[in-house]
GROMACS .gro file of C-alpha atoms in nm:
model
  491
    1MET     CA    1   0.000   0.000   0.000
    2GLU     CA    2   0.119   0.351  -0.079
    3CYS     CA    3   0.034   0.622   0.173
    4ILE     CA    4   0.246   0.910   0.048
    5ASP     CA    5   0.032   1.222   0.025
    6GLN     CA    6   0.157   1.556  -0.103
    7GLY     CA    7  -0.062   1.745   0.145
    8GLY     CA    8   0.122   1.602   0.443
    9TYR     CA    9   0.457   1.732   0.322
   10SER     CA   10   0.395   2.067   0.153
   11SER     CA   11   0.460   2.299   0.448
   12TRP     CA   12   0.743   2.079   0.578
   13ILE     CA   13   0.920   2.075   0.240
   14ALA     CA   14   0.875   2.453   0.206
   15ASP     CA   15   1.044   2.503   0.542
   16LEU     CA   16   1.328   2.272   0.443
   17ASP     CA   17   1.380   2.477   0.128
   18GLY     CA   18   1.425   2.784   0.348
   19LEU     CA   19   1.663   2.587   0.569
   20ALA     CA   20   1.864   2.476   0.267
   21ARG     CA   21   1.927   2.840   0.178
   22ASP     CA   22   2.046   2.924   0.532
   23GLN     CA   23   2.406   2.800   0.526
   24GLU     CA   24   2.481   2.864   0.895
   25LEU     CA   25   2.162   2.702   1.020
   26ARG     CA   26   2.187   2.408   0.781
   27ALA     CA   27   2.524   2.318   0.929
   28GLU     CA   28   2.375   2.280   1.278
   29VAL     CA   29   2.019   2.159   1.242
   30ARG     CA   30   1.912   1.798   1.288
   31VAL     CA   31   1.657   1.677   1.034
   32ASP     CA   32   1.586   1.305   1.055
   33MET     CA   33   1.277   1.091   1.021
   34LEU     CA   34   1.121   0.756   0.946
   35THR     CA   35   0.987   0.759   0.591
   36ARG     CA   36   0.861   0.401   0.559
   37ILE     CA   37   0.781   0.105   0.783
   38GLU     CA   38   0.719  -0.256   0.672
   39ILE     CA   39   0.595  -0.528   0.908
   40ASP     CA   40   0.522  -0.896   0.853
   41GLY     CA   41   0.456  -1.154   1.124
   42PHE     CA   42   0.433  -0.910   1.415
   43LYS     CA   43   0.100  -0.919   1.603
   44THR     CA   44  -0.178  -0.832   1.355
   45PHE     CA   45   0.045  -0.733   1.061
   46THR     CA   46   0.085  -0.932   0.740
   47ASP     CA   47   0.286  -0.786   0.448
   48PHE     CA   48   0.215  -0.441   0.588
   49GLN     CA   49   0.372  -0.132   0.430
   50LEU     CA   50   0.324   0.231   0.524
   51ASP     CA   51   0.488   0.550   0.401
   52VAL     CA   52   0.503   0.795   0.690
   53SER     CA   53   0.480   1.175   0.675
   54PRO     CA   54   0.633   1.422   0.924
   55PHE     CA   55   0.304   1.452   1.116
   56VAL     CA   56   0.035   1.189   1.095
   57ALA     CA   57  -0.262   1.090   1.309
   58ILE     CA   58  -0.388   0.734   1.290
   59VAL     CA   59  -0.756   0.724   1.375
   60GLY     CA   60  -0.964   0.415   1.434
   61LEU     CA   61  -1.151   0.218   1.693
   62ASN     CA   62  -0.990   0.055   1.992
   63ALA     CA   63  -0.844  -0.287   1.903
   64SER     CA   64  -0.794  -0.184   1.539
   65GLY     CA   65  -0.416  -0.221   1.566
   66LYS     CA   66  -0.315   0.143   1.617
   67SER     CA   67  -0.115   0.061   1.929
   68ASN     CA   68   0.032  -0.247   1.760
   69LEU     CA   69   0.203  -0.016   1.511
   70PHE     CA   70   0.358   0.177   1.799
   71ASP     CA   71   0.470  -0.154   1.952
   72ALA     CA   72   0.641  -0.254   1.625
   73LEU     CA   73   0.824   0.078   1.611
   74GLU     CA   74   0.926   0.042   1.974
   75LEU     CA   75   1.058  -0.308   1.909
   76LEU     CA   76   1.275  -0.174   1.626
   77SER     CA   77   1.409   0.088   1.864
   78ARG     CA   78   1.478  -0.161   2.145
   79LEU     CA   79   1.654  -0.401   1.907
   80SER     CA   80   1.918  -0.133   1.849
   81THR     CA   81   2.007  -0.132   2.219
   82TYR     CA   82   1.920  -0.465   2.385
   83ASP     CA   83   1.955  -0.833   2.306
   84LEU     CA   84   1.643  -1.006   2.177
   85ALA     CA   85   1.524  -1.140   2.511
   86GLU     CA   86   1.542  -0.796   2.674
   87ALA     CA   87   1.399  -0.616   2.371
   88PHE     CA   88   1.092  -0.839   2.359
   89THR     CA   89   1.041  -0.847   2.736
   90GLY     CA   90   0.996  -0.470   2.743
   91LEU     CA   91   0.682  -0.488   2.527
   92ARG     CA   92   0.322  -0.577   2.606
   93GLY     CA   93   0.264  -0.953   2.607
   94GLU     CA   94   0.485  -1.259   2.622
   95PRO     CA   95   0.753  -1.285   2.348
   96HIS     CA   96   0.568  -1.556   2.153
   97GLU     CA   97   0.249  -1.346   2.163
   98LEU     CA   98   0.422  -1.075   1.962
   99PHE     CA   99   0.429  -1.308   1.662
  100ARG     CA  100   0.121  -1.318   1.438
  101ARG     CA  101  -0.148  -1.560   1.548
  102ARG     CA  102  -0.272  -1.812   1.291
  103PRO     CA  103  -0.642  -1.902   1.254
  104ASP     CA  104  -0.585  -2.224   1.453
  105GLY     CA  105  -0.448  -2.027   1.748
  106SER     CA  106  -0.081  -2.108   1.695
  107PHE     CA  107   0.181  -1.842   1.626
  108VAL     CA  108   0.405  -1.799   1.324
  109SER     CA  109   0.775  -1.857   1.382
  110ARG     CA  110   0.918  -1.556   1.198
  111MET     CA  111   0.868  -1.182   1.180
  112LYS     CA  112   1.026  -0.920   0.958
  113LEU     CA  113   1.064  -0.551   1.035
  114ALA     CA  114   1.200  -0.300   0.785
  115ALA     CA  115   1.242   0.076   0.796
  116GLU     CA  116   1.357   0.344   0.553
  117LEU     CA  117   1.506   0.652   0.717
  118LEU     CA  118   1.647   0.997   0.665
  119LEU     CA  119   1.945   1.038   0.897
  120SER     CA  120   2.103   1.345   1.054
  121PRO     CA  121   2.399   1.488   0.857
  122GLU     CA  122   2.637   1.439   1.150
  123VAL     CA  123   2.661   1.188   1.433
  124ARG     CA  124   2.853   1.192   1.762
  125ASP     CA  125   2.940   0.904   1.992
  126PRO     CA  126   2.965   0.911   2.375
  127TRP     CA  127   3.345   0.953   2.358
  128GLY     CA  128   3.332   1.276   2.163
  129GLY     CA  129   3.388   1.126   1.821
  130ALA     CA  130   3.200   1.306   1.542
  131VAL     CA  131   3.169   1.232   1.174
  132LYS     CA  132   2.974   1.360   0.875
  133ILE     CA  133   2.735   1.115   0.711
  134LYS     CA  134   2.804   1.074   0.338
  135HIS     CA  135   2.478   0.889   0.265
  136ASN     CA  136   2.175   0.973   0.481
  137ARG     CA  137   1.905   0.766   0.313
  138LEU     CA  138   1.921   0.408   0.443
  139ARG     CA  139   1.702   0.099   0.455
  140TYR     CA  140   1.727  -0.146   0.744
  141GLU     CA  141   1.574  -0.495   0.765
  142VAL     CA  142   1.578  -0.757   1.036
  143VAL     CA  143   1.419  -1.104   1.044
  144ILE     CA  144   1.367  -1.273   1.380
  145GLU     CA  145   1.287  -1.640   1.433
  146ARG     CA  146   1.172  -1.824   1.741
  147ARG     CA  147   1.287  -2.184   1.762
  148ARG     CA  148   1.394  -2.442   2.014
  149ASP     CA  149   1.759  -2.489   2.097
  150HIS     CA  150   1.935  -2.820   2.167
  151ARG     CA  151   1.775  -2.825   2.515
  152GLU     CA  152   1.427  -2.784   2.363
  153ILE     CA  153   1.399  -2.434   2.512
  154GLU     CA  154   1.232  -2.181   2.284
  155ARG     CA  155   1.456  -1.885   2.210
  156LEU     CA  156   1.473  -1.589   1.973
  157PHE     CA  157   1.737  -1.552   1.701
  158VAL     CA  158   1.826  -1.299   1.434
  159ILE     CA  159   1.843  -1.496   1.109
  160ARG     CA  160   1.882  -1.204   0.866
  161GLU     CA  161   1.990  -0.843   0.905
  162GLU     CA  162   2.087  -0.586   0.647
  163ALA     CA  163   2.140  -0.215   0.603
  164ILE     CA  164   2.170  -0.079   0.252
  165PRO     CA  165   2.191   0.271   0.104
  166ILE     CA  166   1.885   0.392  -0.086
  167LEU     CA  167   2.019   0.519  -0.417
  168SER     CA  168   1.903   0.851  -0.552
  169ARG     CA  169   1.740   0.696  -0.858
  170ASP     CA  170   1.547   0.447  -0.641
  171ASP     CA  171   1.439   0.688  -0.367
  172ARG     CA  172   1.060   0.705  -0.395
  173TRP     CA  173   1.043   0.943  -0.099
  174ARG     CA  174   1.256   1.198  -0.285
  175THR     CA  175   1.100   1.163  -0.629
  176GLY     CA  176   0.746   1.143  -0.492
  177HIS     CA  177   0.751   1.509  -0.391
  178GLY     CA  178   0.940   1.668  -0.676
  179THR     CA  179   1.297   1.793  -0.679
  180THR     CA  180   1.343   2.085  -0.441
  181GLU     CA  181   1.636   2.280  -0.308
  182ALA     CA  182   1.584   2.107   0.026
  183HIS     CA  183   1.624   1.767  -0.135
  184ASP     CA  184   1.938   1.871  -0.322
  185GLN     CA  185   2.101   2.028  -0.017
  186LEU     CA  186   1.992   1.798   0.266
  187LEU     CA  187   1.988   1.455   0.101
  188THR     CA  188   2.328   1.300   0.046
  189TYR     CA  189   2.386   0.999  -0.175
  190GLY     CA  190   2.756   0.921  -0.141
  191ARG     CA  191   2.757   0.542  -0.114
  192ARG     CA  192   2.648   0.255  -0.338
  193LYS     CA  193   2.771  -0.055  -0.154
  194PRO     CA  194   2.578  -0.225   0.131
  195LEU     CA  195   2.668  -0.152   0.491
  196LEU     CA  196   2.547  -0.477   0.648
  197THR     CA  197   2.438  -0.801   0.479
  198THR     CA  198   2.372  -1.166   0.563
  199ALA     CA  199   2.523  -1.435   0.342
  200ASP     CA  200   2.566  -1.810   0.323
  201GLU     CA  201   2.928  -1.925   0.350
  202ASP     CA  202   3.000  -2.297   0.339
  203GLY     CA  203   2.647  -2.374   0.451
  204LYS     CA  204   2.656  -2.133   0.746
  205GLN     CA  205   2.494  -1.792   0.776
  206VAL     CA  206   2.733  -1.502   0.832
  207PHE     CA  207   2.677  -1.133   0.899
  208HIS     CA  208   2.902  -0.908   0.690
  209VAL     CA  209   2.977  -0.560   0.825
  210HIS     CA  210   3.118  -0.392   0.516
  211GLN     CA  211   3.400  -0.139   0.507
  212ASP     CA  212   3.289   0.207   0.618
  213GLY     CA  213   3.580   0.414   0.740
  214HIS     CA  214   3.724   0.101   0.901
  215GLN     CA  215   3.792  -0.241   0.756
  216GLY     CA  216   3.487  -0.466   0.745
  217ARG     CA  217   3.431  -0.767   0.967
  218LYS     CA  218   3.229  -1.087   0.983
  219ARG     CA  219   3.018  -1.240   1.257
  220PRO     CA  220   2.847  -1.580   1.276
  221ALA     CA  221   2.472  -1.568   1.227
  222THR     CA  222   2.377  -1.924   1.320
  223ALA     CA  223   2.271  -1.842   1.677
  224ALA     CA  224   2.262  -1.464   1.699
  225GLU     CA  225   2.060  -1.345   1.999
  226ALA     CA  226   2.120  -0.974   1.936
  227THR     CA  227   2.133  -0.755   1.629
  228VAL     CA  228   2.464  -0.652   1.480
  229LEU     CA  229   2.331  -0.297   1.490
  230SER     CA  230   2.316  -0.304   1.871
  231SER     CA  231   2.694  -0.352   1.881
  232MET     CA  232   2.769  -0.034   1.684
  233THR     CA  233   2.856   0.189   1.979
  234SER     CA  234   3.105   0.430   1.818
  235VAL     CA  235   3.165   0.621   1.496
  236ASP     CA  236   3.413   0.357   1.376
  237PHE     CA  237   3.135   0.249   1.140
  238PRO     CA  238   2.965   0.587   1.101
  239HIS     CA  239   2.657   0.496   0.896
  240LEU     CA  240   2.560   0.197   1.109
  241PHE     CA  241   2.622   0.399   1.425
  242ALA     CA  242   2.404   0.682   1.290
  243LEU     CA  243   2.133   0.428   1.209
  244ARG     CA  244   2.151   0.286   1.562
  245GLU     CA  245   2.135   0.632   1.717
  246GLU     CA  246   1.830   0.719   1.509
  247PHE     CA  247   1.641   0.414   1.634
  248ARG     CA  248   1.755   0.483   1.991
  249SER     CA  249   1.627   0.840   1.974
  250TRP     CA  250   1.265   0.736   1.912
  251ARG     CA  251   1.033   0.818   2.204
  252TYR     CA  252   0.698   0.674   2.312
  253LEU     CA  253   0.495   0.869   2.564
  254GLN     CA  254   0.237   0.690   2.777
  255ILE     CA  255   0.204   0.946   3.052
  256ASP     CA  256   0.105   0.829   3.400
  257PRO     CA  257  -0.036   1.140   3.575
  258ALA     CA  258   0.023   0.987   3.918
  259ALA     CA  259   0.396   0.951   3.839
  260VAL     CA  260   0.416   1.304   3.696
  261ARG     CA  261   0.262   1.455   4.011
  262ARG     CA  262   0.547   1.333   4.226
  263ALA     CA  263   0.866   1.535   4.266
  264SER     CA  264   1.158   1.375   4.083
  265PRO     CA  265   1.510   1.322   4.220
  266THR     CA  266   1.770   1.569   4.098
  267THR     CA  267   1.973   1.266   3.983
  268ALA     CA  268   1.692   1.127   3.764
  269ARG     CA  269   1.750   1.076   3.391
  270GLU     CA  270   1.747   1.398   3.193
  271ILE     CA  271   1.556   1.249   2.898
  272LEU     CA  272   1.183   1.217   2.965
  273GLU     CA  273   1.074   0.868   3.069
  274ARG     CA  274   0.778   0.725   2.883
  275ASN     CA  275   0.554   0.760   3.191
  276GLY     CA  276   0.675   1.115   3.261
  277SER     CA  277   0.799   1.036   3.611
  278ASN     CA  278   1.112   1.253   3.576
  279LEU     CA  279   0.933   1.551   3.421
  280ALA     CA  280   1.047   1.801   3.686
  281THR     CA  281   1.413   1.707   3.643
  282VAL     CA  282   1.389   1.730   3.263
  283LEU     CA  283   1.236   2.077   3.296
  284ALA     CA  284   1.515   2.173   3.540
  285ARG     CA  285   1.777   2.071   3.284
  286ILE     CA  286   1.599   2.261   3.003
  287LYS     CA  287   1.581   2.570   3.225
  288ALA     CA  288   1.947   2.549   3.325
  289THR     CA  289   2.080   2.494   2.973
  290THR     CA  290   1.864   2.749   2.788
  291ALA     CA  291   1.843   3.037   3.040
  292SER     CA  292   1.974   3.381   2.946
  293GLU     CA  293   1.969   3.732   3.088
  294THR     CA  294   1.657   3.819   2.890
  295LEU     CA  295   1.492   3.479   2.947
  296PRO     CA  296   1.594   3.362   3.296
  297LYS     CA  297   1.375   3.051   3.267
  298GLY     CA  298   1.487   2.974   2.912
  299LEU     CA  299   1.261   2.750   2.710
  300VAL     CA  300   1.051   2.678   3.018
  301SER     CA  301   0.891   3.018   2.948
  302ASP     CA  302   0.795   2.896   2.599
  303ILE     CA  303   0.653   2.576   2.746
  304ALA     CA  304   0.445   2.779   2.992
  305LEU     CA  305   0.321   3.007   2.713
  306ASP     CA  306   0.215   2.715   2.496
  307LEU     CA  307   0.056   2.535   2.791
  308SER     CA  308  -0.149   2.843   2.879
  309SER     CA  309  -0.279   2.857   2.521
  310VAL     CA  310  -0.422   2.506   2.564
  311ILE     CA  311  -0.524   2.520   2.932
  312PRO     CA  312  -0.731   2.830   3.019
  313GLY     CA  313  -0.649   2.994   3.351
  314LEU     CA  314  -0.286   2.883   3.367
  315LEU     CA  315  -0.050   3.182   3.369
  316ASP     CA  316   0.298   3.045   3.431
  317LEU     CA  317   0.508   2.753   3.550
  318ASP     CA  318   0.851   2.714   3.703
  319VAL     CA  319   1.084   2.443   3.832
  320ILE     CA  320   1.184   2.457   4.197
  321GLU     CA  321   1.478   2.265   4.343
  322ASP     CA  322   1.430   2.127   4.693
  323LYS     CA  323   1.793   2.114   4.802
  324VAL     CA  324   1.714   1.947   5.133
  325ASN     CA  325   1.538   1.650   4.977
  326ARG     CA  326   1.738   1.670   4.653
  327GLU     CA  327   1.425   1.681   4.442
  328ASN     CA  328   1.281   1.896   4.166
  329ARG     CA  329   0.917   1.993   4.156
  330VAL     CA  330   0.700   2.192   3.916
  331ASP     CA  331   0.499   2.489   4.041
  332VAL     CA  332   0.222   2.654   3.839
  333THR     CA  333   0.060   2.996   3.866
  334MET     CA  334  -0.312   3.024   3.797
  335ARG     CA  335  -0.538   3.325   3.744
  336ASP     CA  336  -0.528   3.424   4.111
  337GLU     CA  337  -0.149   3.457   4.069
  338LEU     CA  338  -0.078   3.219   4.355
  339PRO     CA  339   0.173   2.935   4.293
  340PHE     CA  340   0.053   2.576   4.332
  341PRO     CA  341   0.243   2.247   4.308
  342SER     CA  342   0.174   2.061   3.985
  343ARG     CA  343   0.014   1.773   4.175
  344VAL     CA  344  -0.309   1.975   4.186
  345LEU     CA  345  -0.330   1.982   3.806
  346SER     CA  346  -0.571   1.760   3.614
  347ASP     CA  347  -0.457   1.447   3.433
  348GLY     CA  348  -0.513   1.613   3.097
  349THR     CA  349  -0.304   1.918   3.188
  350LEU     CA  350  -0.015   1.698   3.303
  351ARG     CA  351  -0.028   1.499   2.978
  352VAL     CA  352  -0.011   1.818   2.772
  353LEU     CA  353   0.273   1.954   2.988
  354ALA     CA  354   0.475   1.636   2.932
  355LEU     CA  355   0.413   1.646   2.556
  356LEU     CA  356   0.510   2.013   2.528
  357THR     CA  357   0.823   1.950   2.735
  358MET     CA  358   0.932   1.684   2.492
  359LEU     CA  359   0.856   1.900   2.189
  360HIS     CA  360   1.059   2.192   2.331
  361ASP     CA  361   1.353   1.982   2.451
  362PRO     CA  362   1.660   2.101   2.254
  363GLN     CA  363   1.839   1.773   2.326
  364HIS     CA  364   1.586   1.565   2.139
  365GLY     CA  365   1.447   1.550   1.787
  366GLY     CA  366   1.328   1.272   1.561
  367LEU     CA  367   1.028   1.043   1.604
  368LEU     CA  368   0.778   1.085   1.887
  369CYS     CA  369   0.473   0.859   1.932
  370PHE     CA  370   0.188   0.980   2.151
  371GLU     CA  371  -0.140   0.801   2.221
  372GLU     CA  372  -0.480   0.971   2.236
  373PRO     CA  373  -0.389   1.341   2.263
  374GLU     CA  374  -0.758   1.419   2.329
  375ASN     CA  375  -0.755   1.258   2.675
  376GLY     CA  376  -0.844   1.516   2.939
  377ILE     CA  377  -0.850   1.807   2.692
  378HIS     CA  378  -1.157   2.019   2.620
  379PRO     CA  379  -1.257   1.959   2.253
  380GLY     CA  380  -1.239   2.333   2.192
  381ARG     CA  381  -0.867   2.331   2.281
  382LEU     CA  382  -0.767   2.035   2.065
  383SER     CA  383  -0.713   2.255   1.762
  384ARG     CA  384  -0.452   2.459   1.948
  385LEU     CA  385  -0.273   2.148   2.074
  386ILE     CA  386  -0.253   2.003   1.724
  387ASP     CA  387  -0.125   2.337   1.594
  388LEU     CA  388   0.156   2.320   1.850
  389ILE     CA  389   0.248   1.972   1.729
  390ARG     CA  390   0.257   2.103   1.371
  391GLU     CA  391   0.489   2.385   1.477
  392ALA     CA  392   0.727   2.137   1.640
  393VAL     CA  393   0.724   1.919   1.329
  394ARG     CA  394   0.811   2.220   1.114
  395GLY     CA  395   1.087   2.330   1.351
  396LEU     CA  396   0.923   2.662   1.432
  397SER     CA  397   0.991   2.850   1.754
  398ARG     CA  398   0.709   3.056   1.904
  399ALA     CA  399   0.954   3.294   2.070
  400THR     CA  400   1.169   3.377   1.767
  401ASP     CA  401   0.945   3.281   1.473
  402ARG     CA  402   1.238   3.087   1.327
  403ARG     CA  403   1.374   2.736   1.349
  404GLU     CA  404   1.551   2.623   1.661
  405TRP     CA  405   1.864   2.418   1.603
  406GLY     CA  406   1.797   2.055   1.676
  407SER     CA  407   1.421   2.097   1.715
  408TRP     CA  408   1.282   1.923   1.407
  409TYR     CA  409   1.037   1.651   1.502
  410GLN     CA  410   0.834   1.375   1.349
  411VAL     CA  411   0.516   1.302   1.540
  412ILE     CA  412   0.275   1.010   1.510
  413VAL     CA  413  -0.038   1.015   1.724
  414ASN     CA  414  -0.326   0.773   1.741
  415SER     CA  415  -0.684   0.840   1.841
  416HIS     CA  416  -1.038   0.708   1.830
  417SER     CA  417  -1.192   1.054   1.868
  418PRO     CA  418  -1.402   1.230   1.600
  419ALA     CA  419  -1.291   1.556   1.764
  420VAL     CA  420  -0.928   1.489   1.670
  421LEU     CA  421  -1.031   1.393   1.316
  422SER     CA  422  -1.211   1.726   1.273
  423LYS     CA  423  -0.891   1.921   1.352
  424LEU     CA  424  -0.668   1.745   1.100
  425ARG     CA  425  -0.570   1.871   0.758
  426GLU     CA  426  -0.548   1.689   0.429
  427GLY     CA  427  -0.254   1.451   0.426
  428GLU     CA  428  -0.233   1.419   0.806
  429MET     CA  429  -0.490   1.141   0.849
  430LEU     CA  430  -0.476   0.763   0.828
  431PHE     CA  431  -0.759   0.525   0.915
  432ALA     CA  432  -0.692   0.193   1.090
  433ASP     CA  433  -0.933  -0.096   1.094
  434MET     CA  434  -0.919  -0.468   1.157
  435ILE     CA  435  -1.016  -0.702   0.874
  436ARG     CA  436  -1.065  -1.078   0.845
  437ALA     CA  437  -0.839  -1.221   0.576
  438LEU     CA  438  -0.785  -1.567   0.434
  439PRO     CA  439  -0.416  -1.668   0.465
  440GLN     CA  440  -0.233  -1.844   0.182
  441THR     CA  441  -0.289  -2.178   0.351
  442GLY     CA  442  -0.664  -2.125   0.312
  443ALA     CA  443  -0.727  -2.261   0.661
  444GLY     CA  444  -0.969  -2.025   0.831
  445PHE     CA  445  -0.958  -1.648   0.867
  446GLU     CA  446  -0.710  -1.436   1.059
  447LYS     CA  447  -0.730  -1.080   1.186
  448ARG     CA  448  -0.512  -0.822   1.014
  449THR     CA  449  -0.456  -0.451   1.071
  450ARG     CA  450  -0.510  -0.230   0.769
  451ILE     CA  451  -0.417   0.140   0.755
  452ARG     CA  452  -0.531   0.362   0.469
  453PRO     CA  453  -0.510   0.735   0.391
  454VAL     CA  454  -0.811   0.957   0.460
  455ARG     CA  455  -0.913   1.199   0.185
  456SER     CA  456  -1.166   1.479   0.148
  457THR     CA  457  -1.234   1.468  -0.224
  458ASP     CA  458  -1.558   1.436  -0.417
  459GLU     CA  459  -1.523   1.098  -0.582
  460GLY     CA  460  -1.883   1.073  -0.700
  461GLU     CA  461  -2.005   0.716  -0.660
  462LEU     CA  462  -1.739   0.561  -0.439
  463PRO     CA  463  -1.624   0.199  -0.461
  464LEU     CA  464  -1.697  -0.029  -0.170
  465LEU     CA  465  -1.518   0.080   0.147
  466GLU     CA  466  -1.364  -0.265   0.194
  467THR     CA  467  -1.190  -0.260  -0.146
  468ARG     CA  468  -1.077   0.102  -0.164
  469GLU     CA  469  -0.717   0.211  -0.102
  470PHE     CA  470  -0.839   0.525   0.073
  471VAL     CA  471  -1.123   0.633   0.302
  472GLU     CA  472  -1.333   0.948   0.282
  473ARG     CA  473  -1.318   1.181   0.580
  474PHE     CA  474  -1.697   1.186   0.618
  475GLU     CA  475  -1.701   0.806   0.633
  476VAL     CA  476  -1.445   0.794   0.913
  477ARG     CA  477  -1.625   1.070   1.105
  478HIS     CA  478  -1.957   0.886   1.075
  479TYR     CA  479  -1.798   0.555   1.173
  480LEU     CA  480  -1.625   0.693   1.484
  481SER     CA  481  -1.924   0.902   1.589
  482SER     CA  482  -2.170   0.615   1.559
  483VAL     CA  483  -1.953   0.389   1.775
  484GLU     CA  484  -1.907   0.671   2.028
  485ARG     CA  485  -2.284   0.715   2.049
  486ARG     CA  486  -2.339   0.342   2.095
  487ASN     CA  487  -2.082   0.331   2.372
  488GLY     CA  488  -2.254   0.627   2.537
  489ASP     CA  489  -2.587   0.450   2.522
  490VAL     CA  490  -2.438   0.142   2.686
  491GLN     CA  491  -2.292   0.350   2.965
   0.00000   0.00000   0.00000
């Protein structure tokens, strides 16, 4: 399935054209994103392909597979850091349950994940090494098999892994949107040979890490319980390291308001945890690293300004360090101009605060996945929240009306709310539903997730919804609204 839509890229590409003409800014900015995801054998996905825009909202009913897509993306990210056992354990369900279920109730033995990416032009490792990337359009594939070892214990193995450059002539993402100055300046195609392949040598599978700054190497692939990519921890192999860092940078927010309400230790991680538990410490770091004489609270002032535009009555926020208890806490100022601890805020306000903190964090860019942005937000304020996400995706700064270095984002949200659908523009919407499909074996039906673009065009007499490669906006709105009404009647 092809889900590229010009409408989802037009403003983003226009901004990149402006960036391409700004020599100083182009040298510093980080522009990276996932452009395509392919999934087969993971949960409810069979031969699934999706081209991804800079900002997209996947709408659909609960249990339609929206969260399964986030889980697949998270697995890709975890595979770049952990061994297979640890990577799978961190997801919802037992490891075998992450494989697609057959009609008879058994699970398939293999899954394939593939991603096409645009990488940052420069990458740095933890030891200060830095290198320019000569080819920033790459495709990565990994095939994982579950099988029993010699002790009859079921284990997970990587049986194929590859990373290859996407050549300019083959890059559908580039050619699909026309040739622009941004493409010419920001896309680099300086390599033709593969970076990582799997081959058969004398009847045994071998991983080949090909020469890339350093001499290549080989590793046995007969019983690999971690990806080769997870071992690329320095710029010795710059393109594979950049690929690993891109996957590692992906963030998934599932905010737990109870965790956010608590003060966080001053020694907590400085990158926001998925549940938001260290929010106060992240805000303290943003304040400390972005403060100036004219803006003593730095980007925290921008976060407060954006939050007040979504949450009426909120005037300001600040981060307070409790030196006795070695904790950070967030204080907010409401209309009566009295400060209150953030624990008095509603769940919805805390969710928005965590999201805005992530979007303003100068130490993070790249992909961010966020579930159900409508939770706890008045429908009348959803439009403003979605506008703020768009601004982050386009790298715009409210304070300076120009791009902030390192602030370009890609955001994927999911929702089952007609209210969210009504705030989205052409090219930003995808519709997820669950279908019953007959597998190649012909033995019974299995459930599969399908995701299609949502359009707002007058097609006259439309083909059947089940056979179309797109969905009309009015159909999705009617579908979601009717289910919402039925659920309301039940309650």
